[in-house]
PDB file of C-alpha atoms and ligand atoms in Angstrom:
ATOM      1  CA  MET A1073     -17.129  17.379  -8.163  1.00 70.00           C
ATOM      2  CA  ASN A1074     -14.125  16.567  -5.964  1.00 87.00           C
ATOM      3  CA  ARG A1075     -13.648  12.864  -5.344  1.00 97.00           C
ATOM      4  CA  THR A1076     -12.840  11.680  -1.840  1.00 98.00           C
ATOM      5  CA  VAL A1077      -9.822   9.422  -1.542  1.00 98.00           C
ATOM      6  CA  ILE A1078      -8.486   7.538   1.476  1.00 99.00           C
ATOM      7  CA  VAL A1079      -4.850   6.447   1.301  1.00 99.00           C
ATOM      8  CA  THR A1080      -3.658   4.352   4.250  1.00 99.00           C
ATOM      9  CA  GLY A1081      -0.014   4.704   5.283  1.00 98.00           C
ATOM     10  CA  SER A1082       0.443   7.985   3.428  1.00 98.00           C
ATOM     11  CA  THR A1083       2.691  10.035   5.681  1.00 98.00           C
ATOM     12  CA  SER A1084       5.721   8.651   3.840  1.00 97.00           C
ATOM     13  CA  GLY A1085       6.972   6.927   0.701  1.00 97.00           C
ATOM     14  CA  ILE A1086       4.599   5.455  -1.890  1.00 98.00           C
ATOM     15  CA  GLY A1087       1.432   6.348   0.030  1.00 98.00           C
ATOM     16  CA  LEU A1088       2.429  10.004   0.270  1.00 98.00           C
ATOM     17  CA  GLY A1089       3.212   9.964  -3.455  1.00 98.00           C
ATOM     18  CA  ILE A1090      -0.218   8.507  -4.239  1.00 98.00           C
ATOM     19  CA  ALA A1091      -1.914  11.045  -1.946  1.00 98.00           C
ATOM     20  CA  ARG A1092       0.032  13.832  -3.676  1.00 98.00           C
ATOM     21  CA  ALA A1093      -1.109  12.636  -7.122  1.00 98.00           C
ATOM     22  CA  PHE A1094      -4.784  12.489  -6.094  1.00 98.00           C
ATOM     23  CA  ALA A1095      -4.515  15.898  -4.382  1.00 98.00           C
ATOM     24  CA  ALA A1096      -3.027  17.364  -7.574  1.00 98.00           C
ATOM     25  CA  ASP A1097      -5.994  15.843  -9.402  1.00 97.00           C
ATOM     26  CA  GLY A1098      -8.341  17.920  -7.225  1.00 97.00           C
ATOM     27  CA  ALA A1099      -9.474  15.214  -4.806  1.00 98.00           C
ATOM     28  CA  HIS A1100     -10.229  15.582  -1.111  1.00 98.00           C
ATOM     29  CA  VAL A1101      -7.658  13.248   0.422  1.00 98.00           C
ATOM     30  CA  VAL A1102      -7.619  11.593   3.833  1.00 98.00           C
ATOM     31  CA  ILE A1103      -4.052  10.723   4.617  1.00 98.00           C
ATOM     32  CA  ASN A1104      -3.123   8.269   7.341  1.00 98.00           C
ATOM     33  CA  GLY A1105       0.003   7.043   9.042  1.00 98.00           C
ATOM     34  CA  PHE A1106       2.537   7.832  11.723  1.00 98.00           C
ATOM     35  CA  GLY A1107       5.262  10.432  12.037  1.00 98.00           C
ATOM     36  CA  PRO A1108       6.225  13.667  13.761  1.00 98.00           C
ATOM     37  CA  LYS A1109       3.346  16.172  14.091  1.00 98.00           C
ATOM     38  CA  GLU A1110       5.241  18.881  12.174  1.00 98.00           C
ATOM     39  CA  THR A1111       6.020  16.523   9.259  1.00 97.00           C
ATOM     40  CA  ILE A1112       2.367  15.489   9.002  1.00 98.00           C
ATOM     41  CA  ALA A1113       1.184  19.121   9.214  1.00 98.00           C
ATOM     42  CA  ALA A1114       3.644  20.041   6.453  1.00 98.00           C
ATOM     43  CA  ALA A1115       2.337  17.211   4.261  1.00 98.00           C
ATOM     44  CA  VAL A1116      -1.280  18.284   4.841  1.00 98.00           C
ATOM     45  CA  GLY A1117      -0.309  21.869   3.926  1.00 98.00           C
ATOM     46  CA  GLU A1118       1.601  20.844   0.808  1.00 98.00           C
ATOM     47  CA  LEU A1119      -1.125  18.533  -0.486  1.00 98.00           C
ATOM     48  CA  GLY A1120      -3.761  21.175   0.214  1.00 98.00           C
ATOM     49  CA  SER A1121      -1.977  23.639  -2.061  1.00 98.00           C
ATOM     50  CA  LEU A1122      -1.954  21.300  -5.067  1.00 97.00           C
ATOM     51  CA  GLY A1123      -5.431  20.907  -6.522  1.00 97.00           C
ATOM     52  CA  GLY A1124      -8.003  22.707  -4.407  1.00 94.00           C
ATOM     53  CA  GLY A1125      -9.306  19.635  -2.543  1.00 97.00           C
ATOM     54  CA  LYS A1126      -9.283  19.441   1.249  1.00 98.00           C
ATOM     55  CA  ILE A1127      -6.719  17.314   3.063  1.00 98.00           C
ATOM     56  CA  LEU A1128      -7.260  15.607   6.395  1.00 98.00           C
ATOM     57  CA  HIS A1129      -4.931  13.423   8.451  1.00 98.00           C
ATOM     58  CA  HIS A1130      -6.379  10.534  10.469  1.00 98.00           C
ATOM     59  CA  GLY A1131      -3.958   8.633  12.697  1.00 98.00           C
ATOM     60  CA  ALA A1132      -5.712   5.236  12.709  1.00 99.00           C
ATOM     61  CA  ASP A1133      -3.381   2.371  13.562  1.00 99.00           C
ATOM     62  CA  MET A1134      -3.882  -0.274  10.858  1.00 99.00           C
ATOM     63  CA  THR A1135      -3.561  -3.035  13.460  1.00 98.00           C
ATOM     64  CA  LYS A1136      -6.695  -1.745  15.229  1.00 98.00           C
ATOM     65  CA  PRO A1137     -10.058  -2.518  13.548  1.00 98.00           C
ATOM     66  CA  GLU A1138     -12.018   0.042  15.607  1.00 98.00           C
ATOM     67  CA  GLU A1139      -9.601   2.829  14.607  1.00 99.00           C
ATOM     68  CA  ILE A1140      -9.939   1.763  10.959  1.00 99.00           C
ATOM     69  CA  GLU A1141     -13.725   1.985  11.279  1.00 98.00           C
ATOM     70  CA  ASP A1142     -13.309   5.526  12.624  1.00 98.00           C
ATOM     71  CA  LEU A1143     -11.011   6.454   9.724  1.00 98.00           C
ATOM     72  CA  VAL A1144     -13.653   5.503   7.149  1.00 98.00           C
ATOM     73  CA  ALA A1145     -16.478   7.097   9.185  1.00 98.00           C
ATOM     74  CA  THR A1146     -14.483  10.333   9.520  1.00 98.00           C
ATOM     75  CA  ALA A1147     -13.780  10.466   5.766  1.00 98.00           C
ATOM     76  CA  ALA A1148     -17.433   9.833   4.913  1.00 98.00           C
ATOM     77  CA  GLY A1149     -18.705  12.191   7.634  1.00 98.00           C
ATOM     78  CA  THR A1150     -16.411  15.020   6.514  1.00 98.00           C
ATOM     79  CA  PHE A1151     -16.707  14.713   2.749  1.00 97.00           C
ATOM     80  CA  GLY A1152     -19.958  12.772   2.253  1.00 97.00           C
ATOM     81  CA  SER A1153     -18.490   9.807   0.354  1.00 96.00           C
ATOM     82  CA  VAL A1154     -15.475   7.620  -0.226  1.00 98.00           C
ATOM     83  CA  ASP A1155     -14.870   7.293  -3.957  1.00 98.00           C
ATOM     84  CA  VAL A1156     -11.389   5.780  -3.933  1.00 99.00           C
ATOM     85  CA  LEU A1157      -9.773   3.606  -1.270  1.00 99.00           C
ATOM     86  CA  VAL A1158      -6.054   2.921  -1.490  1.00 99.00           C
ATOM     87  CA  ASN A1159      -4.770   0.262   0.902  1.00 99.00           C
ATOM     88  CA  ASN A1160      -1.081   1.014   1.147  1.00 98.00           C
ATOM     89  CA  ALA A1161       0.163   0.973   4.764  1.00 98.00           C
ATOM     90  CA  GLY A1162       3.060  -1.363   5.276  1.00 98.00           C
ATOM     91  CA  ILE A1163       6.084  -2.402   7.269  1.00 97.00           C
ATOM     92  CA  GLN A1164       8.735  -5.039   6.705  1.00 96.00           C
ATOM     93  CA  HIS A1165      10.636  -7.475   8.892  1.00 95.00           C
ATOM     94  CA  VAL A1166      13.551  -9.538   7.630  1.00 94.00           C
ATOM     95  CA  ALA A1167      14.494 -12.738   9.513  1.00 95.00           C
ATOM     96  CA  LYS A1168      14.655 -16.511   9.130  1.00 97.00           C
ATOM     97  CA  ILE A1169      11.331 -18.239   9.865  1.00 98.00           C
ATOM     98  CA  GLU A1170      12.726 -19.923  12.965  1.00 98.00           C
ATOM     99  CA  ASP A1171      13.921 -16.558  14.302  1.00 97.00           C
ATOM    100  CA  PHE A1172      10.883 -14.576  13.154  1.00 98.00           C
ATOM    101  CA  PRO A1173       9.239 -13.059  16.278  1.00 98.00           C
ATOM    102  CA  ARG A1174       5.625 -14.195  16.659  1.00 98.00           C
ATOM    103  CA  GLU A1175       4.435 -10.656  17.351  1.00 98.00           C
ATOM    104  CA  LYS A1176       6.163  -9.393  14.177  1.00 98.00           C
ATOM    105  CA  TRP A1177       4.338 -12.044  12.127  1.00 98.00           C
ATOM    106  CA  ASP A1178       0.999 -10.928  13.623  1.00 98.00           C
ATOM    107  CA  GLN A1179       1.815  -7.248  13.097  1.00 98.00           C
ATOM    108  CA  LEU A1180       2.773  -7.658   9.426  1.00 98.00           C
ATOM    109  CA  ILE A1181      -0.303  -9.752   8.626  1.00 99.00           C
ATOM    110  CA  ALA A1182      -2.501  -7.192  10.423  1.00 99.00           C
ATOM    111  CA  ILE A1183      -1.066  -4.142   8.636  1.00 99.00           C
ATOM    112  CA  LEU A1184      -0.466  -5.607   5.177  1.00 98.00           C
ATOM    113  CA  LEU A1185      -3.510  -7.879   4.856  1.00 99.00           C
ATOM    114  CA  SER A1186      -6.204  -7.663   7.552  1.00 99.00           C
ATOM    115  CA  SER A1187      -6.311  -3.840   7.489  1.00 99.00           C
ATOM    116  CA  ALA A1188      -7.464  -3.972   3.858  1.00 99.00           C
ATOM    117  CA  PHE A1189     -10.293  -6.317   4.845  1.00 99.00           C
ATOM    118  CA  HIS A1190     -11.330  -3.835   7.562  1.00 99.00           C
ATOM    119  CA  THR A1191     -11.149  -0.703   5.368  1.00 99.00           C
ATOM    120  CA  MET A1192     -13.065  -2.512   2.628  1.00 98.00           C
ATOM    121  CA  ARG A1193     -15.795  -3.773   4.997  1.00 98.00           C
ATOM    122  CA  HIS A1194     -16.618  -0.206   5.974  1.00 98.00           C
ATOM    123  CA  THR A1195     -16.093   1.448   2.579  1.00 98.00           C
ATOM    124  CA  ILE A1196     -17.993  -0.984   0.330  1.00 98.00           C
ATOM    125  CA  PRO A1197     -21.491  -0.080   1.652  1.00 98.00           C
ATOM    126  CA  LEU A1198     -20.714   3.616   0.956  1.00 98.00           C
ATOM    127  CA  MET A1199     -19.519   2.835  -2.564  1.00 98.00           C
ATOM    128  CA  LYS A1200     -22.536   0.620  -3.281  1.00 98.00           C
ATOM    129  CA  LYS A1201     -24.836   3.440  -2.168  1.00 98.00           C
ATOM    130  CA  ALA A1202     -22.984   5.928  -4.386  1.00 98.00           C
ATOM    131  CA  GLY A1203     -23.093   3.536  -7.340  1.00 98.00           C
ATOM    132  CA  HIS A1204     -19.364   3.651  -8.028  1.00 98.00           C
ATOM    133  CA  GLY A1205     -15.989   3.091  -6.422  1.00 98.00           C
ATOM    134  CA  ARG A1206     -12.354   2.216  -6.889  1.00 98.00           C
ATOM    135  CA  ILE A1207     -10.331   0.067  -4.511  1.00 99.00           C
ATOM    136  CA  ILE A1208      -6.599  -0.115  -5.109  1.00 99.00           C
ATOM    137  CA  ASN A1209      -4.377  -2.375  -3.042  1.00 99.00           C
ATOM    138  CA  VAL A1210      -0.668  -1.649  -3.059  1.00 98.00           C
ATOM    139  CA  ALA A1211       0.700  -5.184  -3.128  1.00 98.00           C
ATOM    140  CA  SER A1212       4.255  -5.926  -4.342  1.00 98.00           C
ATOM    141  CA  ALA A1213       6.313  -8.059  -6.693  1.00 98.00           C
ATOM    142  CA  HIS A1214       6.376 -10.158  -3.510  1.00 98.00           C
ATOM    143  CA  ALA A1215       2.674 -10.875  -4.156  1.00 98.00           C
ATOM    144  CA  LEU A1216       3.834 -12.931  -7.143  1.00 98.00           C
ATOM    145  CA  ALA A1217       7.271 -14.232  -6.166  1.00 98.00           C
ATOM    146  CA  ALA A1218       9.061 -14.935  -2.898  1.00 97.00           C
ATOM    147  CA  SER A1219      12.367 -13.946  -1.369  1.00 95.00           C
ATOM    148  CA  PRO A1220      13.930 -15.681   1.605  1.00 96.00           C
ATOM    149  CA  PHE A1221      13.669 -14.120   5.098  1.00 95.00           C
ATOM    150  CA  LYS A1222      10.439 -12.243   4.288  1.00 97.00           C
ATOM    151  CA  SER A1223       7.881 -14.900   5.233  1.00 98.00           C
ATOM    152  CA  ALA A1224       5.194 -12.647   6.732  1.00 98.00           C
ATOM    153  CA  TYR A1225       5.538 -10.003   4.036  1.00 98.00           C
ATOM    154  CA  VAL A1226       5.379 -12.477   1.152  1.00 98.00           C
ATOM    155  CA  ALA A1227       2.460 -14.368   2.735  1.00 99.00           C
ATOM    156  CA  ALA A1228       0.492 -11.155   3.331  1.00 99.00           C
ATOM    157  CA  LYS A1229       1.200  -9.818  -0.150  1.00 98.00           C
ATOM    158  CA  HIS A1230       0.148 -13.085  -1.813  1.00 98.00           C
ATOM    159  CA  GLY A1231      -2.956 -12.926   0.397  1.00 99.00           C
ATOM    160  CA  ILE A1232      -3.915  -9.444  -0.690  1.00 98.00           C
ATOM    161  CA  LEU A1233      -4.031 -10.565  -4.308  1.00 98.00           C
ATOM    162  CA  GLY A1234      -6.586 -13.212  -3.303  1.00 98.00           C
ATOM    163  CA  LEU A1235      -8.619 -10.607  -1.435  1.00 99.00           C
ATOM    164  CA  THR A1236      -8.387  -8.295  -4.467  1.00 99.00           C
ATOM    165  CA  LYS A1237      -9.805 -10.953  -6.789  1.00 99.00           C
ATOM    166  CA  THR A1238     -12.577 -11.999  -4.394  1.00 99.00           C
ATOM    167  CA  ALA A1239     -13.708  -8.417  -3.781  1.00 99.00           C
ATOM    168  CA  ALA A1240     -13.616  -7.692  -7.516  1.00 99.00           C
ATOM    169  CA  LEU A1241     -16.038 -10.545  -8.187  1.00 99.00           C
ATOM    170  CA  GLU A1242     -18.354  -9.492  -5.361  1.00 98.00           C
ATOM    171  CA  LEU A1243     -18.419  -5.881  -6.584  1.00 99.00           C
ATOM    172  CA  ALA A1244     -18.249  -6.217 -10.366  1.00 98.00           C
ATOM    173  CA  GLU A1245     -21.935  -5.478 -10.889  1.00 98.00           C
ATOM    174  CA  PHE A1246     -21.846  -2.406  -8.655  1.00 98.00           C
ATOM    175  CA  ALA A1247     -19.425  -0.357 -10.814  1.00 98.00           C
ATOM    176  CA  ILE A1248     -16.749  -0.818  -8.158  1.00 98.00           C
ATOM    177  CA  THR A1249     -13.380  -2.065  -9.379  1.00 99.00           C
ATOM    178  CA  VAL A1250     -10.752  -3.703  -7.176  1.00 99.00           C
ATOM    179  CA  ASN A1251      -7.158  -4.053  -8.333  1.00 99.00           C
ATOM    180  CA  ALA A1252      -3.638  -4.343  -7.015  1.00 99.00           C
ATOM    181  CA  ILE A1253      -0.423  -2.612  -7.977  1.00 99.00           C
ATOM    182  CA  CYS A1254       2.702  -4.750  -7.672  1.00 99.00           C
ATOM    183  CA  PRO A1255       5.771  -2.507  -7.460  1.00 98.00           C
ATOM    184  CA  GLY A1256       9.327  -3.767  -7.537  1.00 98.00           C
ATOM    185  CA  TYR A1257      11.866  -2.067  -5.277  1.00 96.00           C
ATOM    186  CA  VAL A1258      11.223   1.636  -4.647  1.00 97.00           C
ATOM    187  CA  LEU A1259      13.764   3.510  -2.502  1.00 93.00           C
ATOM    188  CA  THR A1260      11.557   4.533   0.441  1.00 94.00           C
ATOM    189  CA  PRO A1261      12.193   4.428   4.213  1.00 91.00           C
ATOM    190  CA  LEU A1262      10.677   0.886   4.253  1.00 89.00           C
ATOM    191  CA  VAL A1263      13.380  -0.343   1.869  1.00 92.00           C
ATOM    192  CA  GLU A1264      16.245   1.704   3.365  1.00 92.00           C
ATOM    193  CA  GLN A1265      15.473   0.226   6.812  1.00 91.00           C
ATOM    194  CA  GLN A1266      15.709  -3.401   5.655  1.00 90.00           C
ATOM    195  CA  ILE A1267      19.139  -3.034   4.077  1.00 93.00           C
ATOM    196  CA  PRO A1268      21.166  -3.641   7.308  1.00 94.00           C
ATOM    197  CA  ASP A1269      19.058  -6.715   8.279  1.00 90.00           C
ATOM    198  CA  THR A1270      19.292  -8.189   4.786  1.00 90.00           C
ATOM    199  CA  ALA A1271      23.074  -7.619   4.808  1.00 94.00           C
ATOM    200  CA  ARG A1272      23.314  -9.461   8.131  1.00 93.00           C
ATOM    201  CA  GLU A1273      21.080 -12.398   7.102  1.00 89.00           C
ATOM    202  CA  ARG A1274      22.953 -12.876   3.829  1.00 92.00           C
ATOM    203  CA  GLY A1275      26.453 -12.054   5.140  1.00 95.00           C
ATOM    204  CA  ILE A1276      27.088  -9.359   2.513  1.00 96.00           C
ATOM    205  CA  SER A1277      27.696  -5.600   2.543  1.00 96.00           C
ATOM    206  CA  GLU A1278      24.906  -3.028   2.459  1.00 94.00           C
ATOM    207  CA  ALA A1279      26.023  -1.866  -1.005  1.00 93.00           C
ATOM    208  CA  GLU A1280      25.774  -5.463  -2.225  1.00 95.00           C
ATOM    209  CA  VAL A1281      22.212  -5.671  -0.864  1.00 94.00           C
ATOM    210  CA  LYS A1282      21.217  -2.947  -3.345  1.00 94.00           C
ATOM    211  CA  THR A1283      23.056  -4.301  -6.381  1.00 94.00           C
ATOM    212  CA  ASP A1284      23.023  -8.076  -5.794  1.00 93.00           C
ATOM    213  CA  VAL A1285      19.709  -8.570  -3.971  1.00 91.00           C
ATOM    214  CA  MET A1286      17.301  -5.732  -4.700  1.00 93.00           C
ATOM    215  CA  LEU A1287      18.259  -4.912  -8.274  1.00 95.00           C
ATOM    216  CA  ARG A1288      19.387  -8.435  -9.235  1.00 94.00           C
ATOM    217  CA  LEU A1289      15.994  -9.392 -10.640  1.00 92.00           C
ATOM    218  CA  GLN A1290      14.865  -5.862 -11.474  1.00 96.00           C
ATOM    219  CA  ALA A1291      15.820  -6.153 -15.145  1.00 97.00           C
ATOM    220  CA  THR A1292      16.064  -2.385 -15.651  1.00 97.00           C
ATOM    221  CA  LYS A1293      18.714  -2.293 -12.860  1.00 96.00           C
ATOM    222  CA  GLU A1294      16.973   0.792 -11.557  1.00 95.00           C
ATOM    223  CA  PHE A1295      14.719   1.421  -8.601  1.00 96.00           C
ATOM    224  CA  VAL A1296      11.077   2.126  -9.480  1.00 97.00           C
ATOM    225  CA  SER A1297      10.032   5.707  -8.660  1.00 97.00           C
ATOM    226  CA  ILE A1298       7.223   6.676  -6.306  1.00 98.00           C
ATOM    227  CA  GLU A1299       5.702   8.801  -9.098  1.00 98.00           C
ATOM    228  CA  GLU A1300       5.432   5.770 -11.416  1.00 98.00           C
ATOM    229  CA  VAL A1301       3.449   3.856  -8.803  1.00 98.00           C
ATOM    230  CA  ALA A1302       1.255   6.915  -8.117  1.00 98.00           C
ATOM    231  CA  ALA A1303       0.521   7.356 -11.841  1.00 98.00           C
ATOM    232  CA  THR A1304      -0.648   3.729 -11.986  1.00 99.00           C
ATOM    233  CA  ALA A1305      -3.041   4.380  -9.090  1.00 99.00           C
ATOM    234  CA  ILE A1306      -4.427   7.458 -10.870  1.00 98.00           C
ATOM    235  CA  PHE A1307      -4.981   5.349 -13.995  1.00 98.00           C
ATOM    236  CA  LEU A1308      -6.747   2.561 -12.073  1.00 98.00           C
ATOM    237  CA  ALA A1309      -9.028   5.190 -10.519  1.00 98.00           C
ATOM    238  CA  SER A1310      -9.866   6.719 -13.894  1.00 98.00           C
ATOM    239  CA  GLU A1311     -12.892   6.131 -16.130  1.00 97.00           C
ATOM    240  CA  ALA A1312     -10.547   4.566 -18.707  1.00 98.00           C
ATOM    241  CA  ALA A1313      -9.934   1.677 -16.283  1.00 98.00           C
ATOM    242  CA  ARG A1314     -13.607   0.873 -15.646  1.00 98.00           C
ATOM    243  CA  SER A1315     -13.324  -2.636 -17.139  1.00 98.00           C
ATOM    244  CA  ILE A1316     -10.087  -3.480 -15.345  1.00 98.00           C
ATOM    245  CA  THR A1317     -10.948  -5.396 -12.184  1.00 99.00           C
ATOM    246  CA  GLY A1318      -9.704  -8.352 -10.178  1.00 99.00           C
ATOM    247  CA  THR A1319      -6.200  -8.113 -11.487  1.00 99.00           C
ATOM    248  CA  HIS A1320      -2.825  -6.487 -10.814  1.00 98.00           C
ATOM    249  CA  ILE A1321      -0.467  -4.189 -12.667  1.00 98.00           C
ATOM    250  CA  SER A1322       3.220  -4.882 -12.120  1.00 98.00           C
ATOM    251  CA  VAL A1323       5.491  -1.837 -11.967  1.00 98.00           C
ATOM    252  CA  ASP A1324       8.641  -3.813 -11.313  1.00 98.00           C
ATOM    253  CA  GLY A1325      11.225  -3.119 -14.012  1.00 98.00           C
ATOM    254  CA  GLY A1326      10.780  -6.620 -15.430  1.00 98.00           C
ATOM    255  CA  TRP A1327      11.363  -8.514 -12.154  1.00 97.00           C
ATOM    256  CA  THR A1328       8.428 -10.914 -12.452  1.00 97.00           C
ATOM    257  CA  ALA A1329       8.896 -11.476 -16.181  1.00 97.00           C
ATOM    258  CA  GLN A1330      11.614 -13.947 -15.122  1.00 95.00           C
TER     259      GLN A1330
HETATM  260  P1  NAD B1965       7.175   3.676   4.014  1.00 53.67           P
HETATM  261  O1  NAD B1965       7.829   3.112   5.214  1.00 53.67           O
HETATM  262  O2  NAD B1965       7.816   4.834   3.315  1.00 53.67           O
HETATM  263  O3  NAD B1965       5.674   4.114   4.371  1.00 53.67           O
HETATM  264  C1  NAD B1965       4.827   3.285   5.108  1.00 53.67           C
HETATM  265  C2  NAD B1965       3.636   4.067   5.592  1.00 53.67           C
HETATM  266  O4  NAD B1965       2.795   3.190   6.355  1.00 53.67           O
HETATM  267  C3  NAD B1965       4.001   5.235   6.518  1.00 53.67           C
HETATM  268  O5  NAD B1965       3.128   6.334   6.272  1.00 53.67           O
HETATM  269  C4  NAD B1965       3.744   4.647   7.908  1.00 53.67           C
HETATM  270  O6  NAD B1965       3.463   5.640   8.900  1.00 53.67           O
HETATM  271  C5  NAD B1965       2.527   3.794   7.616  1.00 53.67           C
HETATM  272  N1  NAD B1965       2.282   2.787   8.624  1.00 53.67           N
HETATM  273  C6  NAD B1965       3.123   1.832   9.113  1.00 53.67           C
HETATM  274  N2  NAD B1965       2.517   1.129  10.082  1.00 53.67           N
HETATM  275  C7  NAD B1965       1.258   1.610  10.181  1.00 53.67           C
HETATM  276  C8  NAD B1965       0.130   1.293  10.997  1.00 53.67           C
HETATM  277  N3  NAD B1965       0.189   0.322  11.927  1.00 53.67           N
HETATM  278  N4  NAD B1965      -0.989   2.011  10.841  1.00 53.67           N
HETATM  279  C9  NAD B1965      -1.065   3.030   9.931  1.00 53.67           C
HETATM  280  N5  NAD B1965      -0.037   3.370   9.123  1.00 53.67           N
HETATM  281  C10 NAD B1965       1.106   2.666   9.269  1.00 53.67           C
HETATM  282  O7  NAD B1965       6.959   2.443   3.030  1.00 53.67           O
HETATM  283  P2  NAD B1965       6.683   2.327   1.452  1.00 53.67           P
HETATM  284  O8  NAD B1965       7.870   1.692   0.854  1.00 53.67           O
HETATM  285  O9  NAD B1965       6.179   3.583   0.894  1.00 53.67           O
HETATM  286  O10 NAD B1965       5.541   1.217   1.460  1.00 53.67           O
HETATM  287  C11 NAD B1965       4.189   1.484   1.153  1.00 53.67           C
HETATM  288  C12 NAD B1965       3.528   0.229   0.619  1.00 53.67           C
HETATM  289  O11 NAD B1965       4.163  -0.134  -0.607  1.00 53.67           O
HETATM  290  C13 NAD B1965       3.630  -0.985   1.530  1.00 53.67           C
HETATM  291  O12 NAD B1965       2.434  -1.716   1.506  1.00 53.67           O
HETATM  292  C14 NAD B1965       4.749  -1.780   0.901  1.00 53.67           C
HETATM  293  O13 NAD B1965       4.664  -3.136   1.202  1.00 53.67           O
HETATM  294  C15 NAD B1965       4.504  -1.495  -0.552  1.00 53.67           C
HETATM  295  N6  NAD B1965       5.654  -1.753  -1.415  1.00 53.67           N
HETATM  296  C16 NAD B1965       6.824  -1.078  -1.228  1.00 53.67           C
HETATM  297  C17 NAD B1965       7.889  -1.356  -2.078  1.00 53.67           C
HETATM  298  C18 NAD B1965       9.196  -0.645  -1.937  1.00 53.67           C
HETATM  299  O14 NAD B1965      10.167  -1.085  -2.569  1.00 53.67           O
HETATM  300  N7  NAD B1965       9.294   0.432  -1.178  1.00 53.67           N
HETATM  301  C19 NAD B1965       7.770  -2.319  -3.070  1.00 53.67           C
HETATM  302  C20 NAD B1965       6.564  -2.989  -3.232  1.00 53.67           C
HETATM  303  C21 NAD B1965       5.508  -2.694  -2.385  1.00 53.67           C
END
């Protein structure tokens, strides 16, 4: 039977990679996120050709709880269940705390942390009824360690690990696992876009941001690939991972070993 998977923020980057991996595995996948209509239609078409499952795009804004409720209801109404929920949507903002715009703080906390609470609230009753489920939160190495100028991001990512552990304990006896993946730097639009701001805040060149900031602590000195993060999500959703819950897997090239 095809599993149904929701991946938030999956019109780009890591989320699209995770959606692609589940689609190739034969799942029905509900993708979500923003972008040009043609790009989204192309992604739906590509994913639909991979494993025989159906692909649907839902444009819920992760800052809007009622749209998130509709995303989960649409997935369940279309496919009859939600077997895997991947909370992945994200944005970044790089600035000193005293210059950090209040609305940016609220937006990052809403997208990176509160949206996972909202998707989970609506998905958990469906998973309990089905007698199984997998919830995977895409956190970050920044869930375990900080960097300057990323206050909202680091706070939200630390927060999602707490939510992951709490949900895991609440759901452990229902055959529903809840885990986080903590990637190091992956070259996606989210990372590309922060390079100029980081260069400005630190007074260095954009090339130096890559070598001296992003890859400084990544012991491999290489960016993590989208496919490596997606493979970790597939593993956490597998039967082999049934006893793994309330924890995280770092995919960070050795960053947080230091
Ligand atoms: P990305 O910019 O490539 O993709 C972000 C996705 O989120 C897009 O599909 C975008 O449309 C969507 N999105 C943004 N705001 C949204 C909103 N309000 N509602 C719905 N969707 C929204 O970024 P990415 O690098 O692939 O990041 C994905 C996740 O991985 C994020 O949670 C990010 O924090 C995390 N992460 C990224 C890295 C990295 O180095 N790229 C490292 C660790 C963790």
